[in-house]
């Protein structure tokens, strides 16, 4: 991925988006990836059942999510996920040619800038799972994030934070005493 855009597959040279998706459809289809049977809510309110098969799209979305989890901070990632739902509903409702959709495209492009790297996914009997994620823009630092915490983290620093976060719970408990 470069800037959130898939550009190659299995160590091959750059590929067009269409060629990449066609190859992923072939690979994913052989493993039963991307088959869904769902009941959905139509725009007019009625329910309908749909059976879809999107192996390539499912693999791409899974890999993109894994890379985003590595390269985007928590607040940005959560806000992107919220807006993605609104975006999907807006497009489903036929509001493609709107200033809002154009503005959201700019937002999504901006936050995708650090989403560059490689993701390895395992495909097996309809299941898709990440095996590895690598990015020069990774926000994960083993020295800070591991359970051993190393030299860069002093557990005593958490005491004030824990007390502050717990303050509303303390106040509520005092009221209900």
PDB file of C-alpha atoms in Angstrom, residues 1-176:
ATOM      1  CA  UNK A   1       0.000   0.000   0.000  1.00  0.00           C
ATOM      2  CA  UNK A   2       1.112   3.554  -0.704  1.00  0.00           C
ATOM      3  CA  UNK A   3      -0.959   6.311   0.880  1.00  0.00           C
ATOM      4  CA  UNK A   4      -3.758   3.820   1.526  1.00  0.00           C
ATOM      5  CA  UNK A   5      -3.831   2.655  -2.109  1.00  0.00           C
ATOM      6  CA  UNK A   6      -2.950  -0.972  -2.935  1.00  0.00           C
ATOM      7  CA  UNK A   7      -0.130  -0.989  -5.487  1.00  0.00           C
ATOM      8  CA  UNK A   8       1.294  -4.514  -5.627  1.00  0.00           C
ATOM      9  CA  UNK A   9       0.682  -8.106  -4.641  1.00  0.00           C
ATOM     10  CA  UNK A  10       2.960 -10.933  -3.516  1.00  0.00           C
ATOM     11  CA  UNK A  11       6.171  -9.001  -4.172  1.00  0.00           C
ATOM     12  CA  UNK A  12       5.349  -8.370  -7.824  1.00  0.00           C
ATOM     13  CA  UNK A  13       5.918  -5.086  -9.621  1.00  0.00           C
ATOM     14  CA  UNK A  14       3.351  -2.299  -9.410  1.00  0.00           C
ATOM     15  CA  UNK A  15      -0.046  -3.302 -10.715  1.00  0.00           C
ATOM     16  CA  UNK A  16      -3.066  -1.333 -11.790  1.00  0.00           C
ATOM     17  CA  UNK A  17      -5.963  -1.401  -9.366  1.00  0.00           C
ATOM     18  CA  UNK A  18      -8.019  -3.496 -11.773  1.00  0.00           C
ATOM     19  CA  UNK A  19      -5.250  -6.087 -12.302  1.00  0.00           C
ATOM     20  CA  UNK A  20      -4.618  -6.283  -8.561  1.00  0.00           C
ATOM     21  CA  UNK A  21      -8.300  -6.795  -7.782  1.00  0.00           C
ATOM     22  CA  UNK A  22      -8.678  -9.418 -10.518  1.00  0.00           C
ATOM     23  CA  UNK A  23      -5.716 -11.371  -9.105  1.00  0.00           C
ATOM     24  CA  UNK A  24      -7.073 -11.102  -5.545  1.00  0.00           C
ATOM     25  CA  UNK A  25     -10.502 -12.252  -6.759  1.00  0.00           C
ATOM     26  CA  UNK A  26      -8.860 -15.360  -8.228  1.00  0.00           C
ATOM     27  CA  UNK A  27      -6.735 -16.110  -5.136  1.00  0.00           C
ATOM     28  CA  UNK A  28      -9.477 -15.296  -2.628  1.00  0.00           C
ATOM     29  CA  UNK A  29     -12.127 -17.179  -4.589  1.00  0.00           C
ATOM     30  CA  UNK A  30     -10.026 -20.359  -4.413  1.00  0.00           C
ATOM     31  CA  UNK A  31     -10.103 -20.061  -0.613  1.00  0.00           C
ATOM     32  CA  UNK A  32     -13.773 -19.137  -0.214  1.00  0.00           C
ATOM     33  CA  UNK A  33     -12.963 -15.604   0.957  1.00  0.00           C
ATOM     34  CA  UNK A  34     -15.572 -12.860   0.792  1.00  0.00           C
ATOM     35  CA  UNK A  35     -18.828 -14.812   0.613  1.00  0.00           C
ATOM     36  CA  UNK A  36     -21.563 -13.164   2.621  1.00  0.00           C
ATOM     37  CA  UNK A  37     -25.278 -13.753   3.109  1.00  0.00           C
ATOM     38  CA  UNK A  38     -26.986 -10.855   4.820  1.00  0.00           C
ATOM     39  CA  UNK A  39     -30.267  -9.150   5.470  1.00  0.00           C
ATOM     40  CA  UNK A  40     -29.990  -5.467   4.723  1.00  0.00           C
ATOM     41  CA  UNK A  41     -32.115  -2.365   5.122  1.00  0.00           C
ATOM     42  CA  UNK A  42     -33.071  -0.806   1.810  1.00  0.00           C
ATOM     43  CA  UNK A  43     -33.255   2.950   1.383  1.00  0.00           C
ATOM     44  CA  UNK A  44     -37.054   2.865   1.520  1.00  0.00           C
ATOM     45  CA  UNK A  45     -37.025   0.908   4.787  1.00  0.00           C
ATOM     46  CA  UNK A  46     -37.833  -2.624   3.721  1.00  0.00           C
ATOM     47  CA  UNK A  47     -35.552  -5.550   4.431  1.00  0.00           C
ATOM     48  CA  UNK A  48     -33.958  -7.575   1.679  1.00  0.00           C
ATOM     49  CA  UNK A  49     -31.642 -10.526   1.608  1.00  0.00           C
ATOM     50  CA  UNK A  50     -28.456 -10.419  -0.385  1.00  0.00           C
ATOM     51  CA  UNK A  51     -25.806 -13.003  -1.146  1.00  0.00           C
ATOM     52  CA  UNK A  52     -22.560 -11.493  -2.345  1.00  0.00           C
ATOM     53  CA  UNK A  53     -19.100 -12.701  -3.229  1.00  0.00           C
ATOM     54  CA  UNK A  54     -16.264 -10.189  -3.110  1.00  0.00           C
ATOM     55  CA  UNK A  55     -13.011 -12.073  -2.486  1.00  0.00           C
ATOM     56  CA  UNK A  56     -10.636  -9.362  -3.694  1.00  0.00           C
ATOM     57  CA  UNK A  57     -12.471  -6.545  -1.957  1.00  0.00           C
ATOM     58  CA  UNK A  58     -12.621  -8.496   1.294  1.00  0.00           C
ATOM     59  CA  UNK A  59      -8.875  -9.174   1.218  1.00  0.00           C
ATOM     60  CA  UNK A  60      -8.055  -5.548   0.371  1.00  0.00           C
ATOM     61  CA  UNK A  61     -10.300  -4.186   3.118  1.00  0.00           C
ATOM     62  CA  UNK A  62      -8.855  -6.592   5.676  1.00  0.00           C
ATOM     63  CA  UNK A  63      -5.273  -5.742   4.752  1.00  0.00           C
ATOM     64  CA  UNK A  64      -6.007  -1.993   4.699  1.00  0.00           C
ATOM     65  CA  UNK A  65      -7.561  -2.164   8.183  1.00  0.00           C
ATOM     66  CA  UNK A  66      -4.494  -3.940   9.517  1.00  0.00           C
ATOM     67  CA  UNK A  67      -2.169  -1.314   8.068  1.00  0.00           C
ATOM     68  CA  UNK A  68      -4.370   1.517   9.361  1.00  0.00           C
ATOM     69  CA  UNK A  69      -4.276   0.008  12.849  1.00  0.00           C
ATOM     70  CA  UNK A  70      -0.493   0.263  12.693  1.00  0.00           C
ATOM     71  CA  UNK A  71      -0.122   3.721  11.131  1.00  0.00           C
ATOM     72  CA  UNK A  72      -3.052   5.837  12.362  1.00  0.00           C
ATOM     73  CA  UNK A  73      -3.460   7.163  15.884  1.00  0.00           C
ATOM     74  CA  UNK A  74      -6.499   6.059  17.863  1.00  0.00           C
ATOM     75  CA  UNK A  75      -8.547   9.259  17.463  1.00  0.00           C
ATOM     76  CA  UNK A  76      -7.973   9.495  13.719  1.00  0.00           C
ATOM     77  CA  UNK A  77      -8.755   5.817  13.181  1.00  0.00           C
ATOM     78  CA  UNK A  78     -11.972   5.965  15.227  1.00  0.00           C
ATOM     79  CA  UNK A  79     -13.139   9.128  13.458  1.00  0.00           C
ATOM     80  CA  UNK A  80     -12.352   7.585  10.068  1.00  0.00           C
ATOM     81  CA  UNK A  81     -14.437   4.524  10.985  1.00  0.00           C
ATOM     82  CA  UNK A  82     -17.389   6.717  12.024  1.00  0.00           C
ATOM     83  CA  UNK A  83     -17.220   8.812   8.863  1.00  0.00           C
ATOM     84  CA  UNK A  84     -16.881   5.711   6.690  1.00  0.00           C
ATOM     85  CA  UNK A  85     -20.342   4.581   7.815  1.00  0.00           C
ATOM     86  CA  UNK A  86     -21.818   8.001   7.024  1.00  0.00           C
ATOM     87  CA  UNK A  87     -20.011   8.022   3.683  1.00  0.00           C
ATOM     88  CA  UNK A  88     -21.392   4.591   2.744  1.00  0.00           C
ATOM     89  CA  UNK A  89     -24.938   5.626   3.641  1.00  0.00           C
ATOM     90  CA  UNK A  90     -24.586   8.866   1.702  1.00  0.00           C
ATOM     91  CA  UNK A  91     -23.374   7.072  -1.440  1.00  0.00           C
ATOM     92  CA  UNK A  92     -26.073   4.385  -1.062  1.00  0.00           C
ATOM     93  CA  UNK A  93     -28.647   7.183  -0.939  1.00  0.00           C
ATOM     94  CA  UNK A  94     -27.398   8.518  -4.286  1.00  0.00           C
ATOM     95  CA  UNK A  95     -25.568  11.558  -2.949  1.00  0.00           C
ATOM     96  CA  UNK A  96     -22.342  11.032  -4.895  1.00  0.00           C
ATOM     97  CA  UNK A  97     -22.306  14.385  -6.688  1.00  0.00           C
ATOM     98  CA  UNK A  98     -22.324  16.529  -3.550  1.00  0.00           C
ATOM     99  CA  UNK A  99     -19.867  18.918  -1.922  1.00  0.00           C
ATOM    100  CA  UNK A 100     -20.033  16.795   1.241  1.00  0.00           C
ATOM    101  CA  UNK A 101     -18.815  13.676  -0.582  1.00  0.00           C
ATOM    102  CA  UNK A 102     -16.046  15.704  -2.232  1.00  0.00           C
ATOM    103  CA  UNK A 103     -14.977  17.129   1.126  1.00  0.00           C
ATOM    104  CA  UNK A 104     -14.964  13.706   2.764  1.00  0.00           C
ATOM    105  CA  UNK A 105     -12.794  12.405  -0.076  1.00  0.00           C
ATOM    106  CA  UNK A 106     -10.218  15.065   0.821  1.00  0.00           C
ATOM    107  CA  UNK A 107     -10.363  14.018   4.487  1.00  0.00           C
ATOM    108  CA  UNK A 108      -9.930  10.320   3.665  1.00  0.00           C
ATOM    109  CA  UNK A 109      -7.045  11.050   1.271  1.00  0.00           C
ATOM    110  CA  UNK A 110      -5.272  13.175   3.896  1.00  0.00           C
ATOM    111  CA  UNK A 111      -5.464  10.620   6.684  1.00  0.00           C
ATOM    112  CA  UNK A 112      -4.429   7.833   4.285  1.00  0.00           C
ATOM    113  CA  UNK A 113      -1.049   9.501   3.634  1.00  0.00           C
ATOM    114  CA  UNK A 114       0.837   7.486   6.301  1.00  0.00           C
ATOM    115  CA  UNK A 115      -0.965   4.243   5.397  1.00  0.00           C
ATOM    116  CA  UNK A 116       2.005   2.891   3.485  1.00  0.00           C
ATOM    117  CA  UNK A 117       3.538  -0.525   3.994  1.00  0.00           C
ATOM    118  CA  UNK A 118       3.114  -4.249   3.564  1.00  0.00           C
ATOM    119  CA  UNK A 119       0.562  -6.638   5.013  1.00  0.00           C
ATOM    120  CA  UNK A 120       0.665 -10.419   4.791  1.00  0.00           C
ATOM    121  CA  UNK A 121      -2.699 -12.153   5.098  1.00  0.00           C
ATOM    122  CA  UNK A 122      -3.414 -15.875   5.540  1.00  0.00           C
ATOM    123  CA  UNK A 123      -6.354 -17.265   3.570  1.00  0.00           C
ATOM    124  CA  UNK A 124      -7.813 -20.596   4.621  1.00  0.00           C
ATOM    125  CA  UNK A 125     -11.278 -22.097   4.217  1.00  0.00           C
ATOM    126  CA  UNK A 126     -13.140 -18.790   4.074  1.00  0.00           C
ATOM    127  CA  UNK A 127     -11.056 -17.195   6.823  1.00  0.00           C
ATOM    128  CA  UNK A 128      -8.782 -14.223   6.447  1.00  0.00           C
ATOM    129  CA  UNK A 129      -6.261 -13.345   9.139  1.00  0.00           C
ATOM    130  CA  UNK A 130      -3.221 -11.072   9.356  1.00  0.00           C
ATOM    131  CA  UNK A 131       0.194 -12.691   9.606  1.00  0.00           C
ATOM    132  CA  UNK A 132       2.382  -9.572   9.518  1.00  0.00           C
ATOM    133  CA  UNK A 133       2.235  -5.808   9.075  1.00  0.00           C
ATOM    134  CA  UNK A 134       5.208  -3.572   8.249  1.00  0.00           C
ATOM    135  CA  UNK A 135       5.414   0.171   7.747  1.00  0.00           C
ATOM    136  CA  UNK A 136       8.049   2.876   8.034  1.00  0.00           C
ATOM    137  CA  UNK A 137       5.159   4.951   9.443  1.00  0.00           C
ATOM    138  CA  UNK A 138       4.296   2.479  12.199  1.00  0.00           C
ATOM    139  CA  UNK A 139       3.189   4.091  15.453  1.00  0.00           C
ATOM    140  CA  UNK A 140       3.890   0.861  17.312  1.00  0.00           C
ATOM    141  CA  UNK A 141       7.080   0.940  19.395  1.00  0.00           C
ATOM    142  CA  UNK A 142       7.950  -2.286  21.182  1.00  0.00           C
ATOM    143  CA  UNK A 143       9.905  -0.376  23.852  1.00  0.00           C
ATOM    144  CA  UNK A 144       6.815   1.599  24.823  1.00  0.00           C
ATOM    145  CA  UNK A 145       3.975  -0.792  24.069  1.00  0.00           C
ATOM    146  CA  UNK A 146       5.194  -4.118  25.399  1.00  0.00           C
ATOM    147  CA  UNK A 147       4.102  -5.488  28.747  1.00  0.00           C
ATOM    148  CA  UNK A 148       7.689  -5.277  30.002  1.00  0.00           C
ATOM    149  CA  UNK A 149       7.666  -1.534  29.127  1.00  0.00           C
ATOM    150  CA  UNK A 150      11.475  -1.136  29.138  1.00  0.00           C
ATOM    151  CA  UNK A 151      13.290   2.055  30.099  1.00  0.00           C
ATOM    152  CA  UNK A 152      11.035   4.481  28.219  1.00  0.00           C
ATOM    153  CA  UNK A 153       8.017   3.876  30.451  1.00  0.00           C
ATOM    154  CA  UNK A 154       7.756   4.431  34.182  1.00  0.00           C
ATOM    155  CA  UNK A 155       4.625   2.793  35.618  1.00  0.00           C
ATOM    156  CA  UNK A 156       4.492   5.447  38.337  1.00  0.00           C
ATOM    157  CA  UNK A 157       3.527   7.945  35.612  1.00  0.00           C
ATOM    158  CA  UNK A 158       0.178   6.162  35.260  1.00  0.00           C
ATOM    159  CA  UNK A 159      -0.941   6.838  38.840  1.00  0.00           C
ATOM    160  CA  UNK A 160      -2.013  10.440  38.222  1.00  0.00           C
ATOM    161  CA  UNK A 161      -3.713   9.493  34.983  1.00  0.00           C
ATOM    162  CA  UNK A 162      -5.619   6.650  36.635  1.00  0.00           C
ATOM    163  CA  UNK A 163      -6.708   8.914  39.489  1.00  0.00           C
ATOM    164  CA  UNK A 164      -7.878  11.591  37.053  1.00  0.00           C
ATOM    165  CA  UNK A 165      -9.786   9.180  34.820  1.00  0.00           C
ATOM    166  CA  UNK A 166     -11.370   7.537  37.865  1.00  0.00           C
ATOM    167  CA  UNK A 167     -12.510  10.822  39.427  1.00  0.00           C
ATOM    168  CA  UNK A 168     -16.045  10.824  37.932  1.00  0.00           C
ATOM    169  CA  UNK A 169     -16.528   7.234  39.141  1.00  0.00           C
ATOM    170  CA  UNK A 170     -15.414   8.274  42.642  1.00  0.00           C
ATOM    171  CA  UNK A 171     -17.838  11.201  42.657  1.00  0.00           C
ATOM    172  CA  UNK A 172     -20.698   8.931  41.553  1.00  0.00           C
ATOM    173  CA  UNK A 173     -19.829   6.397  44.254  1.00  0.00           C
ATOM    174  CA  UNK A 174     -19.840   9.151  46.905  1.00  0.00           C
ATOM    175  CA  UNK A 175     -23.306  10.274  45.745  1.00  0.00           C
ATOM    176  CA  UNK A 176     -24.683   6.736  46.023  1.00  0.00           C
TER     177      UNK A 176
END
